[in-house]
Coordinates of C-alpha atoms in Angstrom, one line a residue:
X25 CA 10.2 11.6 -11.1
X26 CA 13.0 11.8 -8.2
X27 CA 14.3 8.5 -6.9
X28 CA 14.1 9.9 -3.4
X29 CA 11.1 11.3 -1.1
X30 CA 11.3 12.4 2.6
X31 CA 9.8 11.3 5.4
X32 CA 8.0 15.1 6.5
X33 CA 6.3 13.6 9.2
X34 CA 8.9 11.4 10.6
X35 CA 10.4 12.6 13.9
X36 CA 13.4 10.9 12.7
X37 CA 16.7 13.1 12.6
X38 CA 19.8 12.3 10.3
X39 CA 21.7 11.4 14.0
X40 CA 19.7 8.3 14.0
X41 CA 21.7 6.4 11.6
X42 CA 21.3 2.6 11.2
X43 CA 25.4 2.9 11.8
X44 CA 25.1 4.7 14.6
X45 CA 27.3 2.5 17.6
X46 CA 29.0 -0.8 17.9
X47 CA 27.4 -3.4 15.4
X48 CA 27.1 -5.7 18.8
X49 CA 23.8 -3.3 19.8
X50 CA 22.8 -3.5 16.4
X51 CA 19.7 -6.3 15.4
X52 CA 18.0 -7.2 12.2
X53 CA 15.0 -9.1 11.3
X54 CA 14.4 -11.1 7.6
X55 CA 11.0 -12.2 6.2
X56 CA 11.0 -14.7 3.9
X57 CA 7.5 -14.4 3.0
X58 CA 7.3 -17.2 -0.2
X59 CA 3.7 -17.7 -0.8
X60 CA 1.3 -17.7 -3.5
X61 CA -1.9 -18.5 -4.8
X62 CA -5.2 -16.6 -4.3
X63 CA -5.4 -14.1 -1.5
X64 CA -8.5 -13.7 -0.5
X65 CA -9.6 -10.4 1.7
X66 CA -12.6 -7.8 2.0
X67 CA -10.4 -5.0 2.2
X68 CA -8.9 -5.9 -1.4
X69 CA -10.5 -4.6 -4.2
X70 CA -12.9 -7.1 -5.7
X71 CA -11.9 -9.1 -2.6
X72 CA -9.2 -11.4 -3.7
X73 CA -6.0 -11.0 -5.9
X74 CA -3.6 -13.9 -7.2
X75 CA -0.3 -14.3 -6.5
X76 CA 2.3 -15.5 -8.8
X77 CA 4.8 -18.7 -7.4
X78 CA 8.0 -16.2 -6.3
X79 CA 11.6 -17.5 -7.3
X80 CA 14.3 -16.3 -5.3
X81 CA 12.9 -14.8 -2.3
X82 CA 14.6 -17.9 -0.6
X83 CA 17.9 -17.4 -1.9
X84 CA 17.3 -13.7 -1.6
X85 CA 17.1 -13.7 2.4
X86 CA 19.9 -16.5 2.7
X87 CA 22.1 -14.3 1.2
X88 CA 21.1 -11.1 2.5
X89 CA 21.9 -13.0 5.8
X90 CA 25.4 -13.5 4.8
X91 CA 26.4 -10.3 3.5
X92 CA 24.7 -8.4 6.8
X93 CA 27.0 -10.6 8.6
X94 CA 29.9 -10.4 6.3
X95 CA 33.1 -8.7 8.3
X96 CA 34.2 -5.8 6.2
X97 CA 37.9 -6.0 5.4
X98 CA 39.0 -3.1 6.3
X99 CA 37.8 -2.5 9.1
X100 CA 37.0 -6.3 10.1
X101 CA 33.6 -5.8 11.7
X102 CA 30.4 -6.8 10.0
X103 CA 27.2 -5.1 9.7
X104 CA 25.5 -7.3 12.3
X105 CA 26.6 -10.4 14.3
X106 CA 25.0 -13.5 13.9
X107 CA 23.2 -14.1 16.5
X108 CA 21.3 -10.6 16.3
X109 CA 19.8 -11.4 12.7
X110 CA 16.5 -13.2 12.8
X111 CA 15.2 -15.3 9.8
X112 CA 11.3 -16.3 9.1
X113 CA 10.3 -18.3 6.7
X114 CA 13.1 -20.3 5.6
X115 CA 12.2 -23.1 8.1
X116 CA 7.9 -22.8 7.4
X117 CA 5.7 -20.7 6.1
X118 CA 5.7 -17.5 8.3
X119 CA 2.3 -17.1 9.9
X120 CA 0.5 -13.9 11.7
X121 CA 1.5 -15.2 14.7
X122 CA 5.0 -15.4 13.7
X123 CA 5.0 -12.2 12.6
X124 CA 4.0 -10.2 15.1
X125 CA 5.8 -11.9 18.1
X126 CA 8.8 -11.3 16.1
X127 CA 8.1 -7.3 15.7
X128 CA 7.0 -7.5 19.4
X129 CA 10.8 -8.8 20.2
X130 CA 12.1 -5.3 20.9
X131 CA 13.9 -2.6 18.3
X132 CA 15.0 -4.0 15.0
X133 CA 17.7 -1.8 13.6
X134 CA 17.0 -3.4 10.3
X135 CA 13.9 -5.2 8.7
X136 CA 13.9 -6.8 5.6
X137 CA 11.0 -8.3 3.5
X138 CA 11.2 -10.5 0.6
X139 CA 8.1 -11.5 -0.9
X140 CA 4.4 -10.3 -2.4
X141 CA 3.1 -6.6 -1.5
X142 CA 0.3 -4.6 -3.6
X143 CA -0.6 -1.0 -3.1
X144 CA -4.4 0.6 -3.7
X145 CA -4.9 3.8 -4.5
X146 CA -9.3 3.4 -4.9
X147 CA -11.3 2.2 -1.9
X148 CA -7.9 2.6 0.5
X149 CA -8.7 2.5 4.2
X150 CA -6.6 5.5 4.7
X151 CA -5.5 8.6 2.4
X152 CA -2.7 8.1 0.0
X153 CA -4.0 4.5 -0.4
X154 CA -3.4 1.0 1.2
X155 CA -0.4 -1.0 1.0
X156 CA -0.8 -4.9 1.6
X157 CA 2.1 -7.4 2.5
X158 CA 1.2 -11.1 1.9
X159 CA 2.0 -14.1 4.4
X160 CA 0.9 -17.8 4.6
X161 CA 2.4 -21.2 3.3
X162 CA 1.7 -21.9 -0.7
X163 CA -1.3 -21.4 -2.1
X164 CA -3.2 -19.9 1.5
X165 CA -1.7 -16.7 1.4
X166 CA -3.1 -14.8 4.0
X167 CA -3.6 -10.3 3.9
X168 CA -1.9 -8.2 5.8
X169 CA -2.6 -4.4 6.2
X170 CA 0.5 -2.4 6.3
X171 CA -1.1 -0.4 8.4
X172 CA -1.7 -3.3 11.1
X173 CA 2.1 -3.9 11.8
X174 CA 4.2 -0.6 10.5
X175 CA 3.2 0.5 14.2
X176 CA 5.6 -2.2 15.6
X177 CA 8.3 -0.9 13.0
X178 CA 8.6 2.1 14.6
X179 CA 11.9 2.1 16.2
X180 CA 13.2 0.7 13.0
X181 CA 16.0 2.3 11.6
X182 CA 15.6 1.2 7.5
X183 CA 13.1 -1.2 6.2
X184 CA 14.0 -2.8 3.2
X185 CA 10.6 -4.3 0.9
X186 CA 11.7 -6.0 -1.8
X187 CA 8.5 -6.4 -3.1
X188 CA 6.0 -5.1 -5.8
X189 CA 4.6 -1.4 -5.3
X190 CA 6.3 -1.2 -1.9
X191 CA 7.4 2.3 -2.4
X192 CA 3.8 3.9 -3.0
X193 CA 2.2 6.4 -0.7
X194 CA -0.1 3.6 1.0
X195 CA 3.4 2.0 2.7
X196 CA 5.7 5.4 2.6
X197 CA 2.7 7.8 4.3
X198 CA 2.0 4.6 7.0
X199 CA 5.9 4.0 7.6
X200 CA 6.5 8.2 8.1
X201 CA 4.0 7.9 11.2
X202 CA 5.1 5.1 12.5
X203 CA 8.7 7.1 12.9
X204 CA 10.6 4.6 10.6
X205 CA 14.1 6.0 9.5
X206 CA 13.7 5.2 6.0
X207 CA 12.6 2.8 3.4
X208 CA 13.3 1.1 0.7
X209 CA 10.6 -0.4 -1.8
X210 CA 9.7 -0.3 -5.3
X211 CA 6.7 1.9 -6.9
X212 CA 5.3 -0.7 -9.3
X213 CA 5.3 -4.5 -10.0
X214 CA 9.1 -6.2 -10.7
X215 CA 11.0 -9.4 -11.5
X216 CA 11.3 -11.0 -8.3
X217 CA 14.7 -12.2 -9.5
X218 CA 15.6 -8.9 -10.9
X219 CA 14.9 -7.4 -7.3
X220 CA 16.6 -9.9 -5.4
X221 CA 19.7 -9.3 -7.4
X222 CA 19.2 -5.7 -6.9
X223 CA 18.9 -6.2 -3.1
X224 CA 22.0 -7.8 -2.8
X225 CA 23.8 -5.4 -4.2
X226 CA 22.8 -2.9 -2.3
X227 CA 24.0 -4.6 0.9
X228 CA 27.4 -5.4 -0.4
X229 CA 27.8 -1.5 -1.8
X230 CA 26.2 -0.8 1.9
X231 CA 28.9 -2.7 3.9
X232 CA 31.2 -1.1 1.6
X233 CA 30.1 2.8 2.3
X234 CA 27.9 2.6 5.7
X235 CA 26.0 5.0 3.3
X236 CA 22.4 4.4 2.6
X237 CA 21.8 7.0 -0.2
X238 CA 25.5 5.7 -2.0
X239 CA 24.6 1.8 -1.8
X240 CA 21.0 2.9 -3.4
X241 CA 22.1 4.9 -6.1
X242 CA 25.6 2.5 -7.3
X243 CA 22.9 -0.6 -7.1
X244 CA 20.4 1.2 -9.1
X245 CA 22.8 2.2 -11.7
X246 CA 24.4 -1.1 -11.8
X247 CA 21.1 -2.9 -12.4
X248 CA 20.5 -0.7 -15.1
X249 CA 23.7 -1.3 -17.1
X250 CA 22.9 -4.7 -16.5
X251 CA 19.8 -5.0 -17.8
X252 CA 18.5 -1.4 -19.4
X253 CA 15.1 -1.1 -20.3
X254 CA 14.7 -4.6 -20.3
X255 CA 13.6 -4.4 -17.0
X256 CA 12.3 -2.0 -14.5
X257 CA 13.5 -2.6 -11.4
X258 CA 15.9 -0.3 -11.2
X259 CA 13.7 3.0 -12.3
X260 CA 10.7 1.5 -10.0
X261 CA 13.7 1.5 -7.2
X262 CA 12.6 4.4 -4.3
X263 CA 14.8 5.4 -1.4
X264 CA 12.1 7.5 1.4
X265 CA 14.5 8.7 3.7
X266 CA 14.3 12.1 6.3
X267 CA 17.4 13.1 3.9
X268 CA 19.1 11.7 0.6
X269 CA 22.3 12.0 -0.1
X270 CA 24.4 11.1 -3.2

């Protein structure tokens, strides 16, 4: 199936690209969300699901952090400046709380999760199926509805989940309403290292080519001559934007 889906009900127009004015404006939030453990919810099927120990979600959002902030040689400006890229979870476990006085912190060009997401197509809450991102210090993992907190990622311009089945309909349908740009997420479960390396290529090819649709497709293709068929993070890769372009 195609790589790339639309957002149909977005009101988002290609003008509102995440390059769109001086990278001082621009701001970006990371969540390092490394938990694990039983989650325990009613909204989950059979009421809990387990959580394997992630290992490089860490180093994953670290380094993310430096490429977004990485000046670009030729034209000597970086993605974002410093002091407009947020980190949770590197310091403690990132709480509810955290979480949402961070999304309530104004318009975040860029958001980017790192960490455990599962997607429910039976007994959803909504049609298309439920998407669930997973917060909390090791082994108290705590549920999280997508659809609870894609309303604060509105404004967002792209929202990166690096995370298992990120890129099913229970995220994509939630994150269209909300108005989000585009995504980026994968449509079943991966390598959490696998995905990490995948993410970071994407951002250097981003800084590279200010193109969304480029840095997805050269990171995708990479990963595969990397790796092949011996792992499928690059076919589970999904771009949802308004428009793809190659």
């Amino acid at each position: 199936s195609s790589v790339a889906r639309r957002l149909i009900a977005s009101g988002a127009s290609t003008s509102d690209d995440l390059f769109t004015g001086s990278p001082a404006a621009r701001r970006a939030l990371l969540i390092c969300a490394d938990t694990r453990g039983d989650a325990f919810s009613t909204k989950l099927l059979g009421g809990q699901v387990k959580l394997d120990p992630l290992r490089s979600v860490r180093l994953e959002c670290k380094r993310v952090r430096k490429l977004l902030t990485k000046k670009d040689p030729r034209s000597g400006q970086p993605l974002f400046y410093e002091d407009n890229v947020k980190v949770l979870g590197l310091d403690g476990p990132v709480t509810r709380a955290d979480l949402n006085a961070a999304l309530r912190e104004g318009i975040w060009d860029l958001i980017h999760f790192a960490g455990h997401t599962c997607f429910q197509r039976h007994g959803a809450q909504q049609a298309g199926g439920t998407g669930f991102l997973f917060i909390g210090p090791p082994d108290e993992p705590e549920c999280i509805d997508f659809g609870e907190v894609s309303g604060f990622m509105g404004k967002a311009r792209f929202v990166y989940l690096s995370s298992c089945e990120s890129g099913n309909s229970g995220f994509a349908t939630l994150a269209a309403a909300a108005g989000i740009h585009a995504v980026l997420g994968y449509r079943c479960r991966v390598n959490d290292r696998t995905a990490a390396i995948q993410a970071l290529l994407f951002y250097r090819l981003l800084l590279r080519s200010h193109s969304l649709g480029s840095a997805f497709g050269l990171a995708r293709r990479r990963i595969y001559r990397r790796y092949g068929d011996s792992d499928n993070a690059w076919a589970s890769a999904m771009l949802v934007t308004p428009e793809f372009r190659t």
